[in-house]
Short mmCIF file of C-alpha atoms and ligand atoms in Angstrom, two decimals:
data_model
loop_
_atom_site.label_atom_id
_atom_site.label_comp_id
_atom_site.label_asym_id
_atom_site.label_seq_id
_atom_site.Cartn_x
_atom_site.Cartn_y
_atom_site.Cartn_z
CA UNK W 1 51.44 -114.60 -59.14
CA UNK W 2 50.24 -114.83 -55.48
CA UNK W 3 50.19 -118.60 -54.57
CA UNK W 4 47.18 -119.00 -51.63
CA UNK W 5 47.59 -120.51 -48.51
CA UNK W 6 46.33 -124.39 -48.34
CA UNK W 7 43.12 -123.87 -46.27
CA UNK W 8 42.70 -127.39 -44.06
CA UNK W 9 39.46 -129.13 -43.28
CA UNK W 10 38.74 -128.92 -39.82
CA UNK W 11 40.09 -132.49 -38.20
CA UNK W 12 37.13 -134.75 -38.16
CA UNK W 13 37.95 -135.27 -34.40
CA UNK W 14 38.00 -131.32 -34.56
CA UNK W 15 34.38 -130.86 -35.29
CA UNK W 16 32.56 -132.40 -31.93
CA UNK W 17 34.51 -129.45 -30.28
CA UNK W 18 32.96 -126.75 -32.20
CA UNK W 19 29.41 -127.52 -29.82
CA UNK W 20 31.20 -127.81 -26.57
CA UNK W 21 31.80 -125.00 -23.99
CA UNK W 22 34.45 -124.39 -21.62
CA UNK W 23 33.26 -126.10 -18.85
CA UNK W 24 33.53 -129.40 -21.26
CA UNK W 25 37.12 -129.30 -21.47
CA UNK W 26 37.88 -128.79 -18.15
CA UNK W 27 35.31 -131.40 -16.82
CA UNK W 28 38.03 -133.93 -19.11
CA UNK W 29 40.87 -132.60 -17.11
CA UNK W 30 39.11 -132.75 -13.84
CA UNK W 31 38.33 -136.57 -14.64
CA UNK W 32 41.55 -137.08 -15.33
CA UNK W 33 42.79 -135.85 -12.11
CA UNK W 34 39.86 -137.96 -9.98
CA UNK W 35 41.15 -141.13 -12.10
CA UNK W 36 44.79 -140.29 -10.92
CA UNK W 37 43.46 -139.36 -7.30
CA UNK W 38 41.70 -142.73 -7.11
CA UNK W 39 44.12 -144.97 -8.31
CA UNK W 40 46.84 -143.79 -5.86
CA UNK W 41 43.79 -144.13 -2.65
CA UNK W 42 43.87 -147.00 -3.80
CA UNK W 43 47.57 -148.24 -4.42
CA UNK W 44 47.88 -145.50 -0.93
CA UNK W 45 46.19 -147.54 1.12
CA UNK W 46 47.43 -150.87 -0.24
CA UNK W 47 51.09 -149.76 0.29
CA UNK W 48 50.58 -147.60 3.02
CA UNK W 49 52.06 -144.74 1.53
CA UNK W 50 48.75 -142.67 1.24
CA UNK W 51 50.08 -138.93 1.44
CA UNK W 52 53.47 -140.25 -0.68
CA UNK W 53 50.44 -141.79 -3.98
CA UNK W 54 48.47 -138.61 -3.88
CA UNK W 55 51.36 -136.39 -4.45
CA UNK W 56 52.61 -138.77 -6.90
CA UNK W 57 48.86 -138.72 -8.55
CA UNK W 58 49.11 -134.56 -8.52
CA UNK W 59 53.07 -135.26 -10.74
CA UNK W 60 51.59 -137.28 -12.99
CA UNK W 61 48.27 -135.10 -13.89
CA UNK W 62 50.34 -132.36 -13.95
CA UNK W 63 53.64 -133.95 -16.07
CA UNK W 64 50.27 -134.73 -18.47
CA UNK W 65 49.69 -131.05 -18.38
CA UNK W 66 53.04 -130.02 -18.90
CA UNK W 67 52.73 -132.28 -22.09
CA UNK W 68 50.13 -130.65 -23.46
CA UNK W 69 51.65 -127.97 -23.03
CA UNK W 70 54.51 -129.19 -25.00
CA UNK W 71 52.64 -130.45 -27.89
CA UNK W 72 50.60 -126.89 -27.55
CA UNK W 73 53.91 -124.77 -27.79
CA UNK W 74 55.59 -127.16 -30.94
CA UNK W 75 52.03 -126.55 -32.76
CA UNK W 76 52.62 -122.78 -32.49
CA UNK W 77 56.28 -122.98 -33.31
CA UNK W 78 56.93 -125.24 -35.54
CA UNK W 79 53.57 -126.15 -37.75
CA UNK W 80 50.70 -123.48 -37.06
CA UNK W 81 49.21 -124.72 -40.46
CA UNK W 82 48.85 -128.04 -40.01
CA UNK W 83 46.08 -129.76 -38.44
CA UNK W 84 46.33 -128.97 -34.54
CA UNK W 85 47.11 -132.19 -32.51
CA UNK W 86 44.51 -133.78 -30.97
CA UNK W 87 44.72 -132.80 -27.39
CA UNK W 88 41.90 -133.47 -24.15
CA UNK W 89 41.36 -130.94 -22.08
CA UNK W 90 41.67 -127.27 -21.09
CA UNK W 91 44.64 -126.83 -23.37
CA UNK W 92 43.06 -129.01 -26.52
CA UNK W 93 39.99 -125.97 -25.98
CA UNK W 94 43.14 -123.62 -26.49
CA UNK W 95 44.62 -124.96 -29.41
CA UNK W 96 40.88 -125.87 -31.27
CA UNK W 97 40.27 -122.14 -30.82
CA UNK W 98 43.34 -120.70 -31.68
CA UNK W 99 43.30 -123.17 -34.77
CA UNK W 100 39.62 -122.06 -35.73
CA UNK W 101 40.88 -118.36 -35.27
CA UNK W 102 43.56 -118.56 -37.71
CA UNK W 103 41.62 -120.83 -40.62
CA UNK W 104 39.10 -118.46 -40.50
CA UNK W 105 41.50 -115.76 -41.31
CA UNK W 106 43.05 -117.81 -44.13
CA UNK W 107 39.92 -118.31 -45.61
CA UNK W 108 39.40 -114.65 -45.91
CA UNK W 109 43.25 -114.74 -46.93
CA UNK W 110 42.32 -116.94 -49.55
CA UNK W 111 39.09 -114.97 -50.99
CA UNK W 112 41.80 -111.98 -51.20
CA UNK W 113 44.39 -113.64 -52.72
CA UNK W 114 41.61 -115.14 -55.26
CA UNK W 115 40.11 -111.60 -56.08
CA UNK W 116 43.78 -110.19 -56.59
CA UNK W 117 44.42 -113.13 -58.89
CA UNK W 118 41.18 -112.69 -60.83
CA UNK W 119 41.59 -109.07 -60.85
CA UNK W 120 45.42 -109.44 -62.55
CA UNK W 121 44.65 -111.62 -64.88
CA UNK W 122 41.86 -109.75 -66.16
CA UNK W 123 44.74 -106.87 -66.39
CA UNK W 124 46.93 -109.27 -68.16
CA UNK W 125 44.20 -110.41 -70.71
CA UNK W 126 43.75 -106.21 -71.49
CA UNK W 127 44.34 -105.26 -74.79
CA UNK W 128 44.98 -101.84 -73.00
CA UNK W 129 48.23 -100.90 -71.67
CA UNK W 130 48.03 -100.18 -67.62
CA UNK W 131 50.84 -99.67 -65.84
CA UNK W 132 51.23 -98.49 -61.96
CA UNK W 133 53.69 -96.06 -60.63
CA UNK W 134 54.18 -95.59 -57.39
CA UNK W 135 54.61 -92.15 -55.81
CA UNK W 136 58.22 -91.48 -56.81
CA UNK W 137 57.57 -91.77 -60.42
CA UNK W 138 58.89 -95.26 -60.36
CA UNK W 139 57.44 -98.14 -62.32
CA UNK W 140 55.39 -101.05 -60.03
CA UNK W 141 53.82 -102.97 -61.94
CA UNK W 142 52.40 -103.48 -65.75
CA UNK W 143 50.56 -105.40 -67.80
CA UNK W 144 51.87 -107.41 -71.03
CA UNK W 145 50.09 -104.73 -73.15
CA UNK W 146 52.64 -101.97 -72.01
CA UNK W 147 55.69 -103.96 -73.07
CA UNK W 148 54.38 -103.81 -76.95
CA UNK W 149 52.15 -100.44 -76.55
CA UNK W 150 55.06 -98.31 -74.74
CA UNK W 151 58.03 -100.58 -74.51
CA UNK W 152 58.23 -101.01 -70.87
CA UNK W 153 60.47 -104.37 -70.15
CA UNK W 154 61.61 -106.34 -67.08
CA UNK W 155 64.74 -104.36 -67.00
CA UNK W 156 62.14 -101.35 -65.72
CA UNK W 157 60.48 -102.70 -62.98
CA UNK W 158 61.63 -99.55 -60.25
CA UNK W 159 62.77 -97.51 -62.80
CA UNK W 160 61.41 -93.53 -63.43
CA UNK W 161 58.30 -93.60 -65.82
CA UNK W 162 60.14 -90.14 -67.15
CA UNK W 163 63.26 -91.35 -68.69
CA UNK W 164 60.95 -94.49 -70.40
CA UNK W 165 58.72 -91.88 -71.50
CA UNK W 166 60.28 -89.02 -72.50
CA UNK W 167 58.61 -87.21 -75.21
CA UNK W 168 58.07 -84.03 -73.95
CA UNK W 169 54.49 -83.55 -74.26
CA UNK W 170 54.46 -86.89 -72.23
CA UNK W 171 56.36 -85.08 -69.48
CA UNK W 172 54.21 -81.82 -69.91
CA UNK W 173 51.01 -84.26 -69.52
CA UNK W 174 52.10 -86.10 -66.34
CA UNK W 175 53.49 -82.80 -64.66
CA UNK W 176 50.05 -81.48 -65.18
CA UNK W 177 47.47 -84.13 -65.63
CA UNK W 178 44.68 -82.24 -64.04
CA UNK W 179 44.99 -79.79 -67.12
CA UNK W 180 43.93 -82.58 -69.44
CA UNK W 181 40.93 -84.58 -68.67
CA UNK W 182 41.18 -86.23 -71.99
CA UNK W 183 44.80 -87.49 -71.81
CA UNK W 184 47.72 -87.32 -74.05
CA UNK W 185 47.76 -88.65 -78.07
CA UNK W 186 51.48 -89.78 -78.38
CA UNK W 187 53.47 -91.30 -80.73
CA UNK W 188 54.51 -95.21 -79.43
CA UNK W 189 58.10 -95.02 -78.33
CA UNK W 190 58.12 -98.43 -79.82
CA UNK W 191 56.92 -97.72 -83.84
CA UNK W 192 57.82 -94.83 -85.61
CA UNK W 193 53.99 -94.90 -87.36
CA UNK W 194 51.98 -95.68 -84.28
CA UNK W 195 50.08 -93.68 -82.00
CA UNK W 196 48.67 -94.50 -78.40
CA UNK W 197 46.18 -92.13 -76.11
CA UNK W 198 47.25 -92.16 -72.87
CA UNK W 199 45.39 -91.35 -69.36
CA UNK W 200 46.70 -91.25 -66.14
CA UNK W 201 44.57 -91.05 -63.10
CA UNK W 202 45.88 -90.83 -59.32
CA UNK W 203 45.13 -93.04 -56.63
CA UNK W 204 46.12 -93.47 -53.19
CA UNK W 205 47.84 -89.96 -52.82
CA UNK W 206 50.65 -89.44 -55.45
CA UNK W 207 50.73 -92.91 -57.31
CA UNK W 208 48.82 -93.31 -60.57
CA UNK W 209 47.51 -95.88 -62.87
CA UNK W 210 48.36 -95.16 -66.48
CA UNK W 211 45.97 -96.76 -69.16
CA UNK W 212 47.53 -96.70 -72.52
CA UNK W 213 45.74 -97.75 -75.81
CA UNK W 214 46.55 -97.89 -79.53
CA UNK W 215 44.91 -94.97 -81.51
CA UNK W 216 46.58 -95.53 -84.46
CA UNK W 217 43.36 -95.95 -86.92
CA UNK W 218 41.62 -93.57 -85.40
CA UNK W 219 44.20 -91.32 -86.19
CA UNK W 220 45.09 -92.12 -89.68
CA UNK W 221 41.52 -91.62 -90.60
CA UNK W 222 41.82 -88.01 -88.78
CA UNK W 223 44.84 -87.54 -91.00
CA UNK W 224 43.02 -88.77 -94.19
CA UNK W 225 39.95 -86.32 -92.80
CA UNK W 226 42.19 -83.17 -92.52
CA UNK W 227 44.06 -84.02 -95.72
CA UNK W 228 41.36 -84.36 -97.80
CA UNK W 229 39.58 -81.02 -96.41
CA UNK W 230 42.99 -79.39 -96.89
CA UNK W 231 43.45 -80.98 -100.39
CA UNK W 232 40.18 -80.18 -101.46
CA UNK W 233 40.08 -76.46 -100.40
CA UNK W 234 43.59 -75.61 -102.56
CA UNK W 235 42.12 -77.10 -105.64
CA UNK W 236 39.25 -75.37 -105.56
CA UNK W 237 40.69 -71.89 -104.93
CA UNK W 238 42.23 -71.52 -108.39
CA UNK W 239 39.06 -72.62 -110.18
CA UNK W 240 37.71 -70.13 -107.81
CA UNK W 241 39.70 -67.37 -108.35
CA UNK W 242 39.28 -67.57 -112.02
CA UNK W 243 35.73 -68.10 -112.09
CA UNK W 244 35.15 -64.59 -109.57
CA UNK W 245 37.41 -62.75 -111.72
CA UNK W 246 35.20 -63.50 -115.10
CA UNK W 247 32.30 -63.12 -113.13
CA UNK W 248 33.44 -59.44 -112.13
CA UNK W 249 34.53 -58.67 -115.17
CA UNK W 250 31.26 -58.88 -116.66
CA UNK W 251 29.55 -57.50 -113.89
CA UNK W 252 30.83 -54.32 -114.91
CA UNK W 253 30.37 -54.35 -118.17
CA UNK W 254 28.03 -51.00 -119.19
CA UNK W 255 25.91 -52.91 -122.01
CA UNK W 256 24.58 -55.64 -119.88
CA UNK W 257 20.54 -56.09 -119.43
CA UNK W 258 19.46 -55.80 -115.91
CA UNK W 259 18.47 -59.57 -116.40
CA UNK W 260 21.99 -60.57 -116.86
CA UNK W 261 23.21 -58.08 -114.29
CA UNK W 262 21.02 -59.43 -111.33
CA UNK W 263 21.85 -63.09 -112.46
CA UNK W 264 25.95 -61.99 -112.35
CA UNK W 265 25.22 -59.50 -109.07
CA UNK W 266 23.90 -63.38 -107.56
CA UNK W 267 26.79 -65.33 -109.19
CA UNK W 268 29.60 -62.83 -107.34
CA UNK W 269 27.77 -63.07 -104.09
CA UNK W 270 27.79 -66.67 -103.89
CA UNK W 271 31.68 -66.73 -105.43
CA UNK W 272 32.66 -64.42 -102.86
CA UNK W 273 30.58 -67.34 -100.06
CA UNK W 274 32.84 -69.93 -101.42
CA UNK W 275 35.60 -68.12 -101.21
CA UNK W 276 35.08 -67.37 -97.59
CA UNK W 277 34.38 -70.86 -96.81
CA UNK W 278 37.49 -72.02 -98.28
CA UNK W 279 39.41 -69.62 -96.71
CA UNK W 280 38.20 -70.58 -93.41
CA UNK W 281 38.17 -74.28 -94.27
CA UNK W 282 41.93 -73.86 -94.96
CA UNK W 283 43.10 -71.59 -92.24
CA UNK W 284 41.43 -74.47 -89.66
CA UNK W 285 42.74 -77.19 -91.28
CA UNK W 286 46.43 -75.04 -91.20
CA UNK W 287 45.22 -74.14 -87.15
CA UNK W 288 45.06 -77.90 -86.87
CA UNK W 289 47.85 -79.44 -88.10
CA UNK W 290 49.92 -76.55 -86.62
CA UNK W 291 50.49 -77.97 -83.30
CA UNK W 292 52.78 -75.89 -81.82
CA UNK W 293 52.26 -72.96 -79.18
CA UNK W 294 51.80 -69.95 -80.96
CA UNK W 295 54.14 -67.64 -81.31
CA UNK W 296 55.85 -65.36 -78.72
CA UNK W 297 54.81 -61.72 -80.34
CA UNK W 298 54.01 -58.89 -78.12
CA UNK W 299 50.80 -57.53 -79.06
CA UNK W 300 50.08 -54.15 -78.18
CA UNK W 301 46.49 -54.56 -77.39
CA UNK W 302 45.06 -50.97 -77.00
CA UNK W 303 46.34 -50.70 -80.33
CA UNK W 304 45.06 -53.88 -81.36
CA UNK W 305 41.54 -53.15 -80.07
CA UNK W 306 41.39 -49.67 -81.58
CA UNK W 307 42.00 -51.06 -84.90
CA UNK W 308 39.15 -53.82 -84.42
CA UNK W 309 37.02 -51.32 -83.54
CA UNK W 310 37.87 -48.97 -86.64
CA UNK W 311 37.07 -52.38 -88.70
CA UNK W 312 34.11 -52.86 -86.82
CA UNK W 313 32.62 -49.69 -87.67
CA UNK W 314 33.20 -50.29 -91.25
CA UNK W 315 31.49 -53.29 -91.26
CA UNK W 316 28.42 -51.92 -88.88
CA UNK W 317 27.61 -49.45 -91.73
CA UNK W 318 24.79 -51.65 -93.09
CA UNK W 319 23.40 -52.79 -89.37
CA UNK W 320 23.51 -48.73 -87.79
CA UNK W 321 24.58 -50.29 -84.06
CA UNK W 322 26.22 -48.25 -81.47
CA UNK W 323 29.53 -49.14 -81.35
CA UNK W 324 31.21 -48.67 -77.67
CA UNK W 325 34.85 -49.94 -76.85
CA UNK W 326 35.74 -50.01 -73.49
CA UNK W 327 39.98 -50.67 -73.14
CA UNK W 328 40.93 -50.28 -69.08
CA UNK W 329 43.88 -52.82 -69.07
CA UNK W 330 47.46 -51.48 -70.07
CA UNK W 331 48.59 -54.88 -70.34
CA UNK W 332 49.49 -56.40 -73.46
CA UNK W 333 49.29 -60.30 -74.96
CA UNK W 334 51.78 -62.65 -75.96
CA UNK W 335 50.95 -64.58 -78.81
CA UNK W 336 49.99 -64.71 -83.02
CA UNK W 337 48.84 -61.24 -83.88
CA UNK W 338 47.42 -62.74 -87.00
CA UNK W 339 45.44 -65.34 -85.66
CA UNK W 340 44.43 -63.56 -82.45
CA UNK W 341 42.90 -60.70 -84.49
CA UNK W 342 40.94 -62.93 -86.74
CA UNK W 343 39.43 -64.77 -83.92
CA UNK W 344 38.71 -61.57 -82.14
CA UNK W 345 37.09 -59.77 -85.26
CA UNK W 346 35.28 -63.35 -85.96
CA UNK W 347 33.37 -62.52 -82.30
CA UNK W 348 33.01 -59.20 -83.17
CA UNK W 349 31.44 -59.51 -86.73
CA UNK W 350 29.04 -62.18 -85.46
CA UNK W 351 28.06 -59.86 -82.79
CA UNK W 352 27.14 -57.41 -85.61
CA UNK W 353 25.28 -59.71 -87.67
CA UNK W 354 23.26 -61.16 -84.71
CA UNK W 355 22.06 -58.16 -83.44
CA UNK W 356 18.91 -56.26 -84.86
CA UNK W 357 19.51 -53.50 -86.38
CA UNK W 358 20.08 -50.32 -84.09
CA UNK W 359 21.40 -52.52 -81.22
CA UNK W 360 24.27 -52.01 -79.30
CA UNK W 361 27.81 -54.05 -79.30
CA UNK W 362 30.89 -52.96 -76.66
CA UNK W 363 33.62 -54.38 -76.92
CA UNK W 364 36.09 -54.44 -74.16
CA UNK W 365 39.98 -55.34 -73.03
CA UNK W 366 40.17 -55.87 -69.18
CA UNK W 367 42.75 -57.53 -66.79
CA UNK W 368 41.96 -58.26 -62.67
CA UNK W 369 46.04 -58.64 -62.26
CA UNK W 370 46.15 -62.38 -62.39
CA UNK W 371 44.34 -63.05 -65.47
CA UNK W 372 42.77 -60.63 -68.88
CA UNK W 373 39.70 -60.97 -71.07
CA UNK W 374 38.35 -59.73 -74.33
CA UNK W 375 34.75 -59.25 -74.17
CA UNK W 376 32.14 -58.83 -77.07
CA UNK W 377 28.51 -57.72 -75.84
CA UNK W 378 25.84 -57.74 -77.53
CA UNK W 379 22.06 -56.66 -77.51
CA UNK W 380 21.11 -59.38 -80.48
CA UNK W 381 18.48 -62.52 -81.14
CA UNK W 382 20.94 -64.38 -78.56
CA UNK W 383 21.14 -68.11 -78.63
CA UNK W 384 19.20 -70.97 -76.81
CA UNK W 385 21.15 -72.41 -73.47
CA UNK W 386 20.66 -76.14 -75.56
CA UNK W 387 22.83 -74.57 -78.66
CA UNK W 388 25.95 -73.36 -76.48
CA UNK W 389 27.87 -76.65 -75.68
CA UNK W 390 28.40 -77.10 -79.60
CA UNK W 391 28.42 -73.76 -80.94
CA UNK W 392 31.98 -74.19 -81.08
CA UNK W 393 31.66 -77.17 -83.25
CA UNK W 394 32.63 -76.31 -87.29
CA UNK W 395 29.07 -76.08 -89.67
CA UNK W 396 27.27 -75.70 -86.48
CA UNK W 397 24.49 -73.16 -86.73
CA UNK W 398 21.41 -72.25 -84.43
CA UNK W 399 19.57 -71.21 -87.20
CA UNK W 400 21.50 -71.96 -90.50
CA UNK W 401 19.36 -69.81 -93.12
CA UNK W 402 20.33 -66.91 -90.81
CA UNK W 403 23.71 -67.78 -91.11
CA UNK W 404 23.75 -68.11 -94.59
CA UNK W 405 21.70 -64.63 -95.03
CA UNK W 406 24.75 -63.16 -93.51
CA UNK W 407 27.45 -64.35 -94.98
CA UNK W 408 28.47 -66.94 -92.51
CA UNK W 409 30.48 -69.76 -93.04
CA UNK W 410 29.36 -71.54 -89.93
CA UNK W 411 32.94 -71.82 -88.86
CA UNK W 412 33.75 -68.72 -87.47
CA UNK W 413 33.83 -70.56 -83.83
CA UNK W 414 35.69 -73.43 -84.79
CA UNK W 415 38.72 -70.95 -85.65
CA UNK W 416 38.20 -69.10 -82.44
CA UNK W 417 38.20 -71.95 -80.57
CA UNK W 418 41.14 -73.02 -82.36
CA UNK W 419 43.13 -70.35 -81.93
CA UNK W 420 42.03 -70.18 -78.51
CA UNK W 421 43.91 -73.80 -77.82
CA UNK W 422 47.24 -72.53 -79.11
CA UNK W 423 47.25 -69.89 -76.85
CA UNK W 424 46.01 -72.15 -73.61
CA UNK W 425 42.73 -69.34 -73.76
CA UNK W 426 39.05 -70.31 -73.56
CA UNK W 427 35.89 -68.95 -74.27
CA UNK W 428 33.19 -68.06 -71.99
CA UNK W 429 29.85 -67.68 -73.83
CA UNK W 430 26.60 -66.18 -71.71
CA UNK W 431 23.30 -65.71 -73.42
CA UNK W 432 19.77 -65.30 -73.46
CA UNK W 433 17.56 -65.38 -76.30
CA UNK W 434 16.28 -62.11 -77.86
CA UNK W 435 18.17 -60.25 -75.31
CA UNK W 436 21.45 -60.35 -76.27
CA UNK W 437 25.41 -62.38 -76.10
CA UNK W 438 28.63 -61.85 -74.28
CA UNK W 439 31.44 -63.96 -75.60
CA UNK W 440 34.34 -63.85 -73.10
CA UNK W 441 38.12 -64.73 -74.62
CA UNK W 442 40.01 -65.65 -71.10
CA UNK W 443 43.66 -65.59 -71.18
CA UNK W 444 46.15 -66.72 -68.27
CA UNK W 445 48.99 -64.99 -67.05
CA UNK W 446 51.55 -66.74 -69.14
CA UNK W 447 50.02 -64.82 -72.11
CA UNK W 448 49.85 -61.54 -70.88
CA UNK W 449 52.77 -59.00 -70.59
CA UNK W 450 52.33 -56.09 -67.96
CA UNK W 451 53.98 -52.66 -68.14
CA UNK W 452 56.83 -52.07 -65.77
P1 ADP J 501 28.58 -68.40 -88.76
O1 ADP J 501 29.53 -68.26 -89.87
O2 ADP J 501 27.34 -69.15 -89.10
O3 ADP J 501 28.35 -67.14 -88.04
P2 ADP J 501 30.02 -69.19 -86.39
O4 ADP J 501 30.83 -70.41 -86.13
O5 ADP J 501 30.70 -67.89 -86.32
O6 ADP J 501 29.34 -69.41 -87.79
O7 ADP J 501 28.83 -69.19 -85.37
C1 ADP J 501 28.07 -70.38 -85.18
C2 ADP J 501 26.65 -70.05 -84.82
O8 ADP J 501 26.60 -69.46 -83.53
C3 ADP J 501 26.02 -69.04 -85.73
O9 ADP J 501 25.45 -69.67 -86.86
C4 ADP J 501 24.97 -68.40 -84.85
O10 ADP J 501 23.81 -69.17 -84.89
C5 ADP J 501 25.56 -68.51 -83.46
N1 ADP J 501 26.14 -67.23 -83.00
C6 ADP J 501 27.45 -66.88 -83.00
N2 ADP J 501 27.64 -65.67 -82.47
C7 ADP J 501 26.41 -65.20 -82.10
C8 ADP J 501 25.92 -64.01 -81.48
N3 ADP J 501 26.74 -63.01 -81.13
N4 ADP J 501 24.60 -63.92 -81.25
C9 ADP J 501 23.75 -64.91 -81.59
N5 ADP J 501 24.15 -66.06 -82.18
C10 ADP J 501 25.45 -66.21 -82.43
#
């Protein structure tokens, strides 16, 4: 802890000399001199030796001088923080000022070294972990926090944040920090079952301040969240899958009054609802816990895009659009076939079921060299500028008897968005209402494979 420097009262005999100028202090000197320069007149003439006393009167105001001096010089040297000596004259104006000069300074030392100290141990008393790194990577400084929230002991003081931290999502994180605003959830080096969110921000060109805090709770009720969803969905599939199969079964019986049809023809529809939703509800829960990258496949994309659009024309038979695909990019994508087509067909069906019948949807696969997009257009009811910074949210719906009218699930987005993540892709949504969508799936250049 920084120990301040002892700030001394000005002297008492100090304090007259804060009011007097200059001219003061030499008019002391200058008296000093007359006194001398009378005395020896006087002894002079008594003696006889007038020239011999005045000289001796000049060696004795200046040997007074030249101790002034002295005492001036061993202030300096030897105790500058002390209280000055109290000298008359020309050189006492010296040392008062130089004196003043420097306590002034230490007071302002003082305030600094007080707002340093306040401003530690407010970093002490954190809960939070924060820890400073300088800009070689190397450990400065840290609070108590970071010794139980990442393990961090007096043994590291200098040492490389990356081999105390060296989970390799932590390494990803700090190589790249701009690419997550949010920070890093990582498990505490120090217990297996804990988890802490880290953020790092940079200050002062390449060092950083890392603020760690314990997320554990949070977590575990995430966990118990996804679980439960997950749980949920698998034990009502078989019920489910029994009840739909009954439920057909009578359907098509030939005997059946049209009362009992209609009621069954309701029955499947809404089976076949629930069915969708927990299919969705379980492939996002299995997108979730999946945290991995996605997998490495190379997708042929024309391909892939003529056999969306074959799909898309199956499922436009109710709606009569125009369907237009537009494909002028050779290049392929690297990732989960699987999961890439269902989020792409996802866009493309709601782009069908948003649109007014007779509209018209393209759908497109273009690259600019550096990056490639998937584009879905269409000329539908279009959504509200207010809806689009949560349509990605899961049950979110602009208008949820629509949604249900169609079919929806109201978690279509949530999967693309989902699927999106693993394969470090994002979606660009433009709209305006009642005159149509484009949703834009962006991917960078590590995803995309060009032909030689
Ligand atoms: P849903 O199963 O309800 O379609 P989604 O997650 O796929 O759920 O979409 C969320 C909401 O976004 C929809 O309910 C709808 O209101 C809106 N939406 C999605 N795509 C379009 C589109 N192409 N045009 C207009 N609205 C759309």
């Amino acid at each position: 802890m920084y120990e301040p420097y002892p700030v001394p009262e000005l002297a008492r005999d100090h304090q007259k000399f804060r009011y007097s100028s200059l001219w003061d202090f030499a008019k002391q000197d200058l008296r000093l001199l007359a006194f001398f320069l009378v005395i020896a007149c006087f002894i002079g003439y008594g003696i006889g030796y007038f020239w011999v006393c005045i000289v001796i009167a000049f060696v004795a105001f200046f040997a007074t001088q030249m101790r002034s001096l002295y005492l001036v010089n061993e202030w300096i040297s030897n105790r500058p923080y002390d209280v000055p000596p109290n000298i008359k004259g020309i050189w006492g104006a010296l040392l008062f000022n130089v004196y003043r000069a420097q306590r002034q300074e230490r007071i302002v030392q003082a305030e600094m070294v007080g707002l340093i100290d306040r401003a530690q141990s407010s970093l002490i008393a954190l809960q939070e972990a924060v820890v400073l790194i300088d800009e070689n990577q190397l450990i400065e400084w840290w609070n108590p926090a970071s010794e139980r929230l990442l393990g961090i002991s007096t043994e590291d003081r200098g040492r490389n944040i990356l081999t105390l931290l060296r989970q390799p999502s932590f390494v990803d994180y700090y190589n790249k920090i701009d690419d997550s605003p949010d920070g890093l959830k990582m498990k505490s080096s120090m217990f297996d079952d804990h988890y802490v969110q880290v953020k790092m921000t940079r200050f002062g060109g390449e060092s950083r301040l890392l603020v760690a805090y314990d997320v554990t709770r949070m977590h575990n009720l995430e966990q118990m969240r996804k679980d439960f969803v997950d749980n949920i969905s698998h034990e009502l599939r078989t019920p489910l899958t029994v009840l739909s199969g009954y439920i057909e079964t009578f359907t098509d019986q030939e005997d059946i009054t049209p009362r009992w049809k209609r009621a069954f023809d309701q029955m499947q529809s809404q089976t076949r609802r629930m069915n969708a939703l927990v299919n969705d509800l379980l492939l996002l829960s299995r997108l979730e816990n999946d945290k991995k990258v996605a997998k490495n496949q190379i997708i042929d994309m024309p391909s892939l895009m003529n056999q969306l659009f074959d799909d898309a024309q199956a499922y436009n038979v109710d709606y009569g659009h125009t369907l237009n695909l537009d494909i002028d990019s050779h290049c392929d994508l690297i990732g989960s076939d699987m999961e890439l087509a269902s989020a792409f067909s996802n866009l493309i069906s709601n782009a069908i079921k948003y649109t007014p019948k007779g509209g018209t949807i393209t759908m497109g696969w273009h690259d600019n060299g550096e990056t490639a997009y998937f584009v879905v257009e269409d000329t539908g009811i279009g959504i509200d500028p207010k809806h689009l910074p949560r349509l990605t949210e899961r049950f979110y719906r602009v208008d949820s008897d629509r949604s249900r009218s169609t079919g929806g699930t109201g978690l279509g987005l949530a999967i693309v968005k989902h699927v999106l993540m693993q394969h470090q892709a994002y979606l660009e949504i433009e709209s305006k209402e009642n005159q149509g969508s484009t949703f834009k799936v962006i991917f960078p250049k590590e995803r995309l494979s060009f032909p030689d």
